[in-house]
Coordinates of C-alpha atoms and ligand atoms in Angstrom, one line a residue:
M311 CA -16.0 -142.9 -284.9
S312 CA -19.6 -144.2 -285.2
D313 CA -22.4 -142.0 -286.4
N314 CA -24.9 -144.2 -284.6
L315 CA -25.5 -145.3 -281.1
T316 CA -26.9 -148.8 -280.7
I317 CA -29.0 -149.5 -277.7
S318 CA -30.1 -153.0 -276.7
S319 CA -33.1 -153.5 -274.6
G320 CA -34.2 -157.1 -274.1
E321 CA -34.6 -158.7 -277.5
D322 CA -34.6 -155.3 -279.3
T323 CA -31.9 -153.1 -280.6
F324 CA -32.2 -149.5 -281.6
D325 CA -30.0 -147.4 -283.8
L326 CA -29.9 -143.7 -282.8
A327 CA -28.3 -141.2 -285.1
I328 CA -25.5 -139.1 -283.7
T329 CA -25.4 -135.6 -285.1
D330 CA -23.1 -132.8 -283.9
G331 CA -22.0 -135.1 -281.0
T332 CA -25.5 -135.5 -279.7
I333 CA -28.4 -137.9 -280.0
K334 CA -32.0 -136.7 -280.1
A335 CA -33.4 -137.2 -276.7
T336 CA -36.8 -137.9 -278.3
D337 CA -35.3 -140.8 -280.2
L338 CA -34.9 -142.6 -276.9
K339 CA -38.7 -142.8 -276.6
Q340 CA -38.8 -145.8 -278.8
V341 CA -37.1 -147.8 -276.1
A342 CA -39.7 -149.1 -273.7
T343 CA -39.1 -149.4 -270.0
S344 CA -41.3 -150.6 -267.1
D345 CA -41.8 -146.9 -266.3
G346 CA -42.7 -145.9 -269.8
P347 CA -40.7 -144.6 -272.7
L348 CA -36.9 -144.1 -272.0
A349 CA -35.9 -140.6 -271.1
T350 CA -32.8 -138.9 -269.6
Y351 CA -32.4 -137.6 -266.1
D352 CA -30.2 -134.6 -266.0
P353 CA -30.7 -132.1 -263.2
G354 CA -28.8 -128.9 -264.0
F355 CA -28.5 -129.8 -267.7
M356 CA -25.0 -131.2 -267.0
N357 CA -24.9 -133.0 -270.4
T358 CA -27.9 -131.8 -272.3
A359 CA -27.9 -129.3 -275.3
A360 CA -31.2 -127.4 -275.3
C361 CA -30.6 -125.3 -278.4
K362 CA -28.3 -124.9 -281.4
S363 CA -26.2 -121.7 -281.3
S364 CA -23.6 -119.9 -283.4
I365 CA -22.8 -117.1 -281.0
T366 CA -20.2 -118.2 -278.4
Y367 CA -17.8 -121.1 -278.5
I368 CA -16.1 -122.5 -275.3
D369 CA -13.6 -125.3 -275.0
G370 CA -13.2 -125.6 -271.3
D371 CA -10.4 -128.1 -271.4
A372 CA -8.3 -125.9 -273.7
G373 CA -9.3 -122.6 -272.0
I374 CA -10.8 -121.2 -275.2
L375 CA -13.6 -118.6 -275.4
E376 CA -14.6 -117.1 -278.8
Y377 CA -17.5 -114.8 -279.8
R378 CA -18.6 -115.6 -283.4
G379 CA -15.2 -117.3 -283.9
Y380 CA -13.1 -114.3 -282.6
P381 CA -10.8 -115.1 -279.6
I382 CA -11.8 -113.2 -276.5
E383 CA -8.2 -112.0 -276.0
Q384 CA -8.1 -110.3 -279.4
L385 CA -11.5 -108.7 -278.9
A386 CA -10.5 -107.4 -275.4
E387 CA -7.3 -106.0 -276.9
Q388 CA -8.8 -104.3 -280.0
A389 CA -12.6 -103.8 -279.8
T390 CA -15.1 -101.7 -277.8
H391 CA -18.1 -103.1 -276.0
L392 CA -20.5 -101.8 -278.6
E393 CA -18.4 -103.3 -281.4
V394 CA -18.7 -106.7 -279.6
A395 CA -22.4 -106.2 -279.0
Y396 CA -22.8 -105.6 -282.8
L397 CA -20.8 -108.7 -283.4
L398 CA -22.9 -110.9 -281.1
L399 CA -26.1 -109.6 -282.7
N400 CA -25.1 -109.6 -286.3
G401 CA -22.5 -112.3 -286.6
E402 CA -19.8 -110.0 -288.1
L403 CA -17.7 -107.2 -286.8
P404 CA -18.9 -103.8 -288.1
N405 CA -16.8 -101.7 -290.4
A406 CA -16.2 -98.0 -289.4
E407 CA -19.4 -96.7 -291.0
E408 CA -21.5 -99.5 -289.5
L409 CA -20.0 -99.0 -286.1
A410 CA -20.6 -95.2 -286.2
G411 CA -24.3 -95.8 -287.2
W412 CA -24.7 -98.5 -284.5
E413 CA -23.2 -96.2 -281.8
R414 CA -25.4 -93.4 -282.8
E415 CA -28.5 -95.6 -282.7
V416 CA -27.7 -97.1 -279.3
N417 CA -26.6 -93.8 -277.8
T418 CA -29.8 -92.1 -278.8
H419 CA -31.8 -94.7 -276.9
R420 CA -30.1 -94.1 -273.6
F421 CA -32.8 -92.0 -272.1
V422 CA -35.4 -93.8 -270.0
H423 CA -39.0 -92.9 -269.6
E424 CA -39.5 -90.8 -266.4
N425 CA -42.2 -93.3 -265.2
V426 CA -39.6 -96.1 -265.3
A427 CA -37.4 -93.9 -263.1
Q428 CA -40.3 -93.6 -260.7
I429 CA -40.6 -97.4 -260.6
V430 CA -36.9 -97.7 -259.7
E431 CA -37.1 -95.0 -257.1
S432 CA -40.3 -96.3 -255.5
F433 CA -38.2 -99.0 -253.8
R434 CA -36.9 -98.5 -250.2
Y435 CA -33.4 -96.9 -250.2
D436 CA -31.8 -100.1 -249.0
A437 CA -33.3 -102.4 -251.7
H438 CA -30.6 -104.3 -253.6
P439 CA -29.8 -102.5 -256.9
M440 CA -30.3 -105.9 -258.8
A441 CA -33.9 -106.1 -257.5
K442 CA -34.5 -102.5 -258.8
L443 CA -32.8 -103.3 -262.1
M444 CA -34.9 -106.4 -262.5
A445 CA -38.1 -104.5 -261.9
G446 CA -37.0 -101.6 -264.2
V447 CA -36.1 -104.0 -267.1
A448 CA -39.3 -106.0 -266.8
S449 CA -41.5 -102.9 -266.7
M450 CA -40.1 -101.6 -270.0
Q451 CA -42.4 -103.9 -271.9
T452 CA -45.3 -101.9 -270.7
F453 CA -43.8 -98.7 -272.2
Y454 CA -43.0 -100.3 -275.5
P455 CA -46.0 -102.7 -276.1
S456 CA -45.0 -103.3 -279.7
A457 CA -42.1 -105.3 -278.3
R458 CA -44.7 -108.1 -277.9
Q459 CA -44.6 -108.5 -281.7
I460 CA -41.6 -110.8 -281.4
E461 CA -41.9 -112.2 -284.9
D462 CA -41.6 -108.7 -286.5
P463 CA -37.9 -108.1 -287.4
E464 CA -38.3 -104.4 -287.1
S465 CA -39.7 -104.7 -283.6
Q466 CA -37.0 -107.2 -282.6
R467 CA -34.3 -104.9 -283.7
R468 CA -35.8 -101.6 -282.3
N469 CA -36.3 -103.1 -278.8
I470 CA -32.9 -104.8 -278.6
V471 CA -31.3 -101.4 -279.4
R472 CA -33.5 -99.7 -276.7
L473 CA -32.6 -102.3 -274.1
I474 CA -28.8 -102.2 -274.8
G475 CA -29.1 -98.4 -274.8
K476 CA -31.1 -98.0 -271.6
M477 CA -29.5 -100.7 -269.4
P478 CA -26.6 -98.6 -268.2
T479 CA -29.1 -95.8 -267.3
L480 CA -31.3 -98.1 -265.3
A481 CA -28.3 -99.6 -263.6
A482 CA -26.8 -96.2 -262.7
W483 CA -30.1 -94.9 -261.4
S484 CA -30.7 -98.0 -259.3
Y485 CA -27.3 -97.3 -257.7
R486 CA -27.8 -93.6 -257.3
H487 CA -31.1 -94.2 -255.6
S488 CA -29.4 -96.6 -253.1
I489 CA -27.0 -93.9 -252.0
G490 CA -29.6 -91.1 -252.0
R491 CA -28.2 -89.1 -254.9
H492 CA -30.1 -87.4 -257.7
R493 CA -30.1 -89.3 -261.0
V494 CA -27.7 -88.2 -263.7
Y495 CA -29.0 -88.1 -267.3
P496 CA -27.1 -89.6 -270.2
N497 CA -24.6 -87.3 -271.8
D498 CA -24.5 -87.3 -275.6
E499 CA -20.8 -86.3 -275.6
L500 CA -19.7 -89.5 -273.9
G501 CA -19.4 -93.0 -275.3
Y502 CA -21.2 -96.0 -273.8
V503 CA -18.8 -96.9 -271.0
D504 CA -17.8 -93.3 -270.1
N505 CA -21.4 -92.2 -270.0
F506 CA -22.2 -95.1 -267.7
L507 CA -19.3 -94.1 -265.3
A508 CA -20.5 -90.5 -265.4
M509 CA -24.1 -91.5 -264.6
L510 CA -22.7 -93.5 -261.6
F511 CA -20.2 -91.1 -260.2
Q512 CA -20.8 -87.5 -261.4
S513 CA -21.6 -85.0 -258.7
Q514 CA -23.6 -81.8 -259.3
Q515 CA -20.6 -79.5 -259.2
R516 CA -18.4 -80.9 -262.0
V517 CA -18.4 -82.9 -265.2
Y518 CA -17.1 -86.4 -264.5
R519 CA -14.3 -87.4 -266.9
P520 CA -12.9 -90.9 -266.1
D521 CA -9.2 -91.5 -266.4
P522 CA -8.8 -93.2 -269.9
R523 CA -7.0 -96.2 -268.2
V524 CA -10.1 -96.7 -266.0
S525 CA -12.4 -96.3 -268.9
R526 CA -10.5 -98.8 -271.0
A527 CA -10.4 -101.3 -268.1
M528 CA -14.2 -101.1 -267.7
E529 CA -14.5 -101.5 -271.5
V530 CA -12.4 -104.7 -271.3
L531 CA -14.5 -106.0 -268.3
F532 CA -17.7 -105.3 -270.4
I533 CA -16.3 -107.3 -273.4
L534 CA -15.3 -110.2 -271.1
H535 CA -18.8 -110.4 -269.6
A536 CA -20.8 -109.8 -272.8
D537 CA -21.7 -113.5 -273.4
H538 CA -20.9 -116.9 -272.1
E539 CA -23.1 -119.3 -274.1
Q540 CA -25.9 -121.3 -272.2
N541 CA -25.1 -120.2 -268.6
C542 CA -27.9 -120.0 -266.0
S543 CA -29.1 -116.4 -266.8
T544 CA -29.0 -117.0 -270.6
T545 CA -31.0 -120.2 -270.2
A546 CA -33.5 -118.2 -268.1
V547 CA -33.8 -115.7 -271.0
R548 CA -34.2 -118.4 -273.6
T549 CA -36.7 -120.3 -271.5
V550 CA -38.9 -117.2 -271.0
A551 CA -38.5 -116.3 -274.6
S552 CA -39.6 -119.8 -275.7
A553 CA -43.1 -119.0 -274.3
G554 CA -43.3 -116.2 -276.8
N555 CA -42.1 -113.3 -274.6
D556 CA -40.5 -110.0 -275.6
V557 CA -36.9 -109.1 -275.0
Y558 CA -37.6 -107.0 -271.9
T559 CA -39.6 -109.7 -270.1
S560 CA -37.0 -112.3 -271.0
A561 CA -34.1 -110.1 -269.9
G562 CA -35.9 -109.4 -266.6
A563 CA -35.7 -113.1 -266.0
G564 CA -32.0 -113.0 -266.9
V565 CA -31.3 -110.3 -264.3
G566 CA -33.1 -112.5 -261.7
A567 CA -31.0 -115.5 -262.5
L568 CA -27.8 -113.5 -262.4
F569 CA -28.7 -112.1 -259.0
G570 CA -28.0 -115.6 -257.5
P571 CA -24.7 -115.9 -255.6
A572 CA -23.9 -119.1 -257.5
H573 CA -23.9 -117.2 -260.7
G574 CA -23.2 -113.5 -260.6
G575 CA -22.0 -113.0 -257.0
A576 CA -18.7 -115.0 -256.7
N577 CA -16.4 -112.0 -257.0
E578 CA -17.9 -110.5 -253.9
A579 CA -17.0 -113.8 -252.1
V580 CA -13.4 -113.5 -253.3
L581 CA -13.0 -110.1 -251.7
K582 CA -14.4 -111.4 -248.4
M583 CA -12.0 -114.3 -248.5
L584 CA -9.0 -112.1 -249.2
R585 CA -10.0 -109.9 -246.3
E586 CA -10.3 -112.9 -244.0
I587 CA -6.9 -114.2 -245.0
G588 CA -5.6 -110.7 -244.2
S589 CA -1.9 -111.0 -244.9
V590 CA 0.5 -113.0 -247.2
D591 CA 2.0 -114.9 -244.3
R592 CA -1.5 -116.5 -243.5
I593 CA -2.0 -118.0 -247.0
G594 CA -0.4 -121.3 -246.1
E595 CA -2.8 -121.8 -243.2
F596 CA -5.7 -120.9 -245.4
I597 CA -4.7 -123.3 -248.2
D598 CA -4.4 -126.1 -245.6
G599 CA -7.9 -125.3 -244.5
V600 CA -9.2 -125.5 -248.1
K601 CA -7.5 -128.9 -248.5
N602 CA -9.1 -130.1 -245.3
G603 CA -12.5 -129.0 -246.6
K604 CA -12.9 -126.1 -244.2
A605 CA -13.3 -123.5 -247.0
K606 CA -13.3 -123.1 -250.7
L607 CA -10.8 -121.1 -252.6
M608 CA -13.3 -118.6 -254.1
G609 CA -12.5 -117.5 -257.6
F610 CA -11.0 -120.9 -258.4
G611 CA -12.6 -123.7 -260.4
H612 CA -15.3 -123.6 -263.0
R613 CA -18.0 -126.0 -264.3
V614 CA -16.7 -125.7 -267.9
Y615 CA -13.1 -124.5 -267.7
K616 CA -10.7 -127.2 -266.5
N617 CA -7.8 -124.9 -267.5
Y618 CA -7.1 -121.2 -266.9
D619 CA -10.3 -119.2 -267.6
P620 CA -9.1 -117.1 -270.6
R621 CA -11.0 -114.1 -269.1
A622 CA -9.0 -114.3 -265.9
R623 CA -5.7 -113.7 -267.8
V624 CA -7.1 -110.6 -269.4
I625 CA -8.6 -109.3 -266.2
K626 CA -5.3 -109.8 -264.3
K627 CA -3.6 -107.4 -266.8
A628 CA -6.5 -104.9 -266.5
T629 CA -6.1 -105.0 -262.7
D630 CA -2.5 -103.7 -263.0
E631 CA -3.7 -100.9 -265.2
V632 CA -6.4 -99.8 -262.8
F633 CA -4.1 -99.9 -259.8
E634 CA -1.7 -97.6 -261.6
V635 CA -4.6 -95.0 -261.4
T636 CA -6.1 -95.9 -258.0
G637 CA -3.1 -97.0 -256.1
R638 CA -2.4 -100.6 -255.2
N639 CA -4.8 -102.5 -253.1
P640 CA -2.9 -104.6 -250.6
L641 CA -5.4 -107.4 -251.2
L642 CA -3.8 -107.8 -254.6
D643 CA -0.5 -109.0 -253.1
I644 CA -2.5 -111.7 -251.2
A645 CA -4.4 -112.6 -254.4
V646 CA -1.2 -112.9 -256.5
E647 CA 0.6 -115.0 -253.9
L648 CA -2.5 -117.2 -253.3
E649 CA -2.7 -117.9 -257.1
R650 CA 1.0 -118.7 -257.3
I651 CA 0.8 -121.2 -254.4
A652 CA -2.4 -122.8 -255.6
L653 CA -1.2 -123.3 -259.1
E654 CA 1.7 -125.3 -257.8
D655 CA -0.2 -127.3 -255.2
E656 CA -1.1 -130.9 -256.0
Y657 CA -4.6 -130.6 -254.5
F658 CA -5.5 -127.9 -257.1
V659 CA -3.4 -129.3 -260.0
K660 CA -5.0 -132.8 -259.6
R661 CA -8.6 -131.3 -259.7
R662 CA -7.7 -128.9 -262.5
L663 CA -8.7 -125.9 -260.5
Y664 CA -7.6 -122.6 -262.0
P665 CA -8.5 -118.9 -261.4
N666 CA -11.8 -118.0 -263.0
V667 CA -13.1 -114.6 -264.2
D668 CA -14.1 -113.6 -260.6
F669 CA -10.7 -114.0 -259.0
Y670 CA -9.6 -110.5 -259.9
S671 CA -12.7 -108.6 -261.1
G672 CA -13.9 -107.8 -257.5
L673 CA -10.5 -106.2 -256.8
I674 CA -11.0 -103.9 -259.8
Y675 CA -14.5 -103.0 -258.8
E676 CA -13.5 -102.3 -255.2
A677 CA -10.6 -100.1 -256.4
L678 CA -13.1 -98.1 -258.5
K679 CA -15.1 -97.6 -255.3
F680 CA -18.1 -99.7 -256.2
P681 CA -19.9 -101.2 -253.2
P682 CA -20.1 -105.0 -253.3
E683 CA -23.8 -105.0 -254.1
M684 CA -23.1 -103.2 -257.4
F685 CA -20.7 -106.0 -258.6
T686 CA -23.6 -108.1 -260.1
V687 CA -25.2 -105.0 -261.7
L688 CA -21.8 -104.4 -263.4
F689 CA -22.1 -107.9 -264.8
A690 CA -25.7 -107.5 -265.9
V691 CA -25.1 -104.3 -268.0
P692 CA -22.6 -105.9 -270.5
R693 CA -24.4 -109.3 -270.4
T694 CA -27.5 -107.6 -271.8
A695 CA -25.8 -107.7 -275.3
G696 CA -25.4 -111.5 -275.0
W697 CA -29.0 -112.0 -273.6
C698 CA -30.3 -110.0 -276.6
A699 CA -28.3 -112.0 -279.1
Q700 CA -29.4 -115.3 -277.5
W701 CA -33.0 -114.1 -277.3
L702 CA -33.0 -113.2 -281.0
E703 CA -31.4 -116.5 -282.0
G704 CA -34.0 -118.4 -279.9
V705 CA -37.1 -116.6 -281.2
T706 CA -36.0 -116.9 -284.8
D707 CA -35.0 -120.6 -284.5
A708 CA -37.6 -122.7 -286.3
E709 CA -36.6 -125.8 -284.3
Q710 CA -37.1 -124.1 -280.9
K711 CA -40.0 -125.3 -278.9
I712 CA -41.4 -124.0 -275.7
M713 CA -39.0 -125.1 -273.0
R714 CA -40.7 -127.7 -270.9
P715 CA -38.5 -130.4 -269.4
K716 CA -39.8 -133.8 -268.2
Q717 CA -39.6 -134.8 -264.5
V718 CA -39.1 -138.1 -262.7
Y719 CA -42.2 -138.3 -260.6
T720 CA -41.4 -139.7 -257.1
G721 CA -44.7 -138.9 -255.3
H722 CA -47.8 -140.8 -254.4
R723 CA -50.1 -142.3 -257.1
E724 CA -53.8 -142.2 -257.2
R725 CA -55.4 -142.2 -253.7
A726 CA -58.8 -141.2 -252.4
V727 CA -59.3 -137.8 -250.6
V728 CA -60.3 -138.5 -247.0
P729 CA -62.9 -136.0 -245.7
I730 CA -61.3 -133.4 -243.5
D731 CA -63.0 -134.6 -240.2
Q732 CA -61.5 -138.1 -240.7
R733 CA -57.9 -137.0 -241.3
Ligands
ACO1210 N1 -11.7 -124.6 -253.8 C1 -11.4 -125.9 -253.3 N2 -11.8 -127.0 -253.8 C2 -12.6 -126.9 -254.9 C3 -13.0 -125.7 -255.5 C4 -12.5 -124.5 -254.9 N3 -12.8 -123.3 -255.3 N4 -13.7 -125.9 -256.6 C5 -13.8 -127.2 -256.7 N5 -13.1 -127.9 -255.7 C6 -12.9 -129.3 -255.5 C7 -14.2 -130.0 -255.0 O1 -14.3 -130.0 -253.6 C8 -14.1 -131.3 -255.7 O2 -13.1 -132.1 -254.9 P1 -13.3 -133.7 -254.6 O3 -13.2 -134.3 -256.0 O4 -12.2 -134.0 -253.7 O5 -14.7 -133.8 -254.0 C9 -13.4 -131.1 -257.0 O6 -12.7 -129.9 -256.8 C10 -14.4 -130.9 -258.1 O7 -15.3 -129.8 -257.8 P2 -16.9 -129.8 -258.2 O8 -17.6 -129.0 -257.1 O9 -17.4 -131.1 -258.6 O10 -16.8 -128.9 -259.5 P3 -18.1 -128.2 -260.1 O11 -17.8 -128.1 -261.6 O12 -19.4 -128.8 -259.7 O13 -18.0 -126.7 -259.5 C11 -17.7 -124.4 -259.1 C12 -17.6 -125.6 -260.1 C13 -19.1 -124.3 -258.5 C14 -17.4 -123.1 -259.9 C15 -16.6 -124.7 -258.0 O14 -15.3 -124.8 -258.5 C16 -16.6 -123.5 -256.9 O15 -17.4 -123.6 -256.0 N6 -15.7 -122.6 -257.1 C17 -15.6 -121.4 -256.1 C18 -16.7 -120.4 -256.5 C19 -16.4 -119.6 -257.7 O16 -15.4 -119.1 -257.9 N7 -17.5 -119.5 -258.6 C20 -17.4 -118.6 -259.8 C21 -17.4 -119.5 -261.0 S1 -17.2 -118.4 -262.4 C22 -18.7 -117.7 -262.7 O17 -19.8 -118.2 -262.4 C23 -18.8 -116.4 -263.5

C-alpha cells in the first residue's frame, strides 16, 4: 500500500504524504485550479477527519464500538456509568480506591445553585425539557467564571466534575418543572443513576427506591450512550471549544445539537411507528410500504454501522430485564417480529440495514413511564461524560485550530450598489 498520493494537474505532479489513512487537506493547496488552490468539498464531513482522538473507536462494517480499547459489551456487562466516565476522561479504568474517590468527588457536586434552578423554572411549563437543559448548562459558566481559564488543568478538572455531577440534577429539575412538581434535591445515600431516578420520580410521601433491575438497565443505557466519537453534538462541542470556550458553554452547544430529531430523537419516532403498525399481522403491509418508499423503518440503518449496531444487541437484553419489572409492552412483540422479518428481507440485507441503538431504547423509556420529550434528555445526561472527555482532548491538543471550514462560494461577484430609488 502506498504512503503517498500522487496527483497530476496539467504538466505538474504532486506527491502528498498519507498518514493514518489520511492526506493533509492543506497539502492540496499546492495544486492550482482556475478557481484558486485545490480544496475538498465535503458537506456533512462525510469523509473528513477534523481531529485526532484516542477516546472512542468504531468499525461500522464489523459492528465494533470500543471506549479506550474496551469493547462496549464488556463495559455494559461489568462497569458502572461513573467508571466509564472515569475511563473516557483519564484513559484507564479506575481501581477500587480511585473509583471510590471519583464517585465521592462527582457526587458531592450534584447540588446546583438555586439561581440556576430559577433559570430552569422561569420557562413556561410546556417548554421542552431539552431547551431548559440547554439554558441551564450554558448558564453555569456565569456561576463558575474560573471555568474560562481553559488552559489551567485544575480548572479543567474541577469544572468537568461539576458538570458531570450536576447534569442529572438539571435534567431532573427540567422534567419536574414540566409536570408541575417540586424539585427533589440530590440524596447522598444514592449512587449516580439511582439518585437521578429518585430526583425524577420521588413524590413527597415516600423515599423512591428503584427496582435494582431497572436501575441496572438505566446504568447500561447510560454506558451505551456515554460517547460515540465525532457525532454531530460532539462536533458542536469541539467546534465551540476550539474558539477558546469553557466546558459549560461548549456542552450547552452539544445539548442544542442533540435536540435535533436527526440526532437524539429517533427513538421517539420508533415508538410512533410501532403504534401506527398496531399489530403483528400488519407488519407485512408496513414492510411493503417501506420498500415502496412510503415510509422508513425507523431504528434501522446508520451512517457508520453497516452491521448490527453493537449497542442495539445490549439494549435488546436490557429490554427483557426491564419488562420483567414493568410487565411486557405489546409493542415489543411488534418490534421483535419486525426485526426478524427485516433481517431476512432482501431489501434490508442488500442495503446493509440493521437495528440501531434507537430501535429498542424508546420501548424501555416508555415502560419506565418517561414521556417522549424526555428521551433526548436521557441521552444528554450520560453523553455529558463523552462531551467532557472530547472537550478536554480538544483544548489540550496542540494541533487543534479554531474550527473554520472553507466554503464554495456560489453567489454574485462584485457589483455596484444601486441607489434605493432606482431599484
Ligand atoms: N428504512 C428504509 N430504507 C432505508 C432506511 C430505513 N431506516 N435507512 C436507509 N434506507 C435505504 C435508503 O432509502 C437508501 O436506499 P437506496 O439506495 O435505494 O436509495 C439506502 O438504504 C442507503 O441509505 P442512506 O439514506 O444513503 O443512508 P445514510 O447513511 O445517509 O442514512 C440514517 C443513515 C439517516 C440513519 C438512515 O438509515 C435512517 O434514516 N434511518 C432511520 C432513522 C434512524 O433510525 N436514525 C437513528 C440513527 S442512530 C442515532 O443517531 C443515535
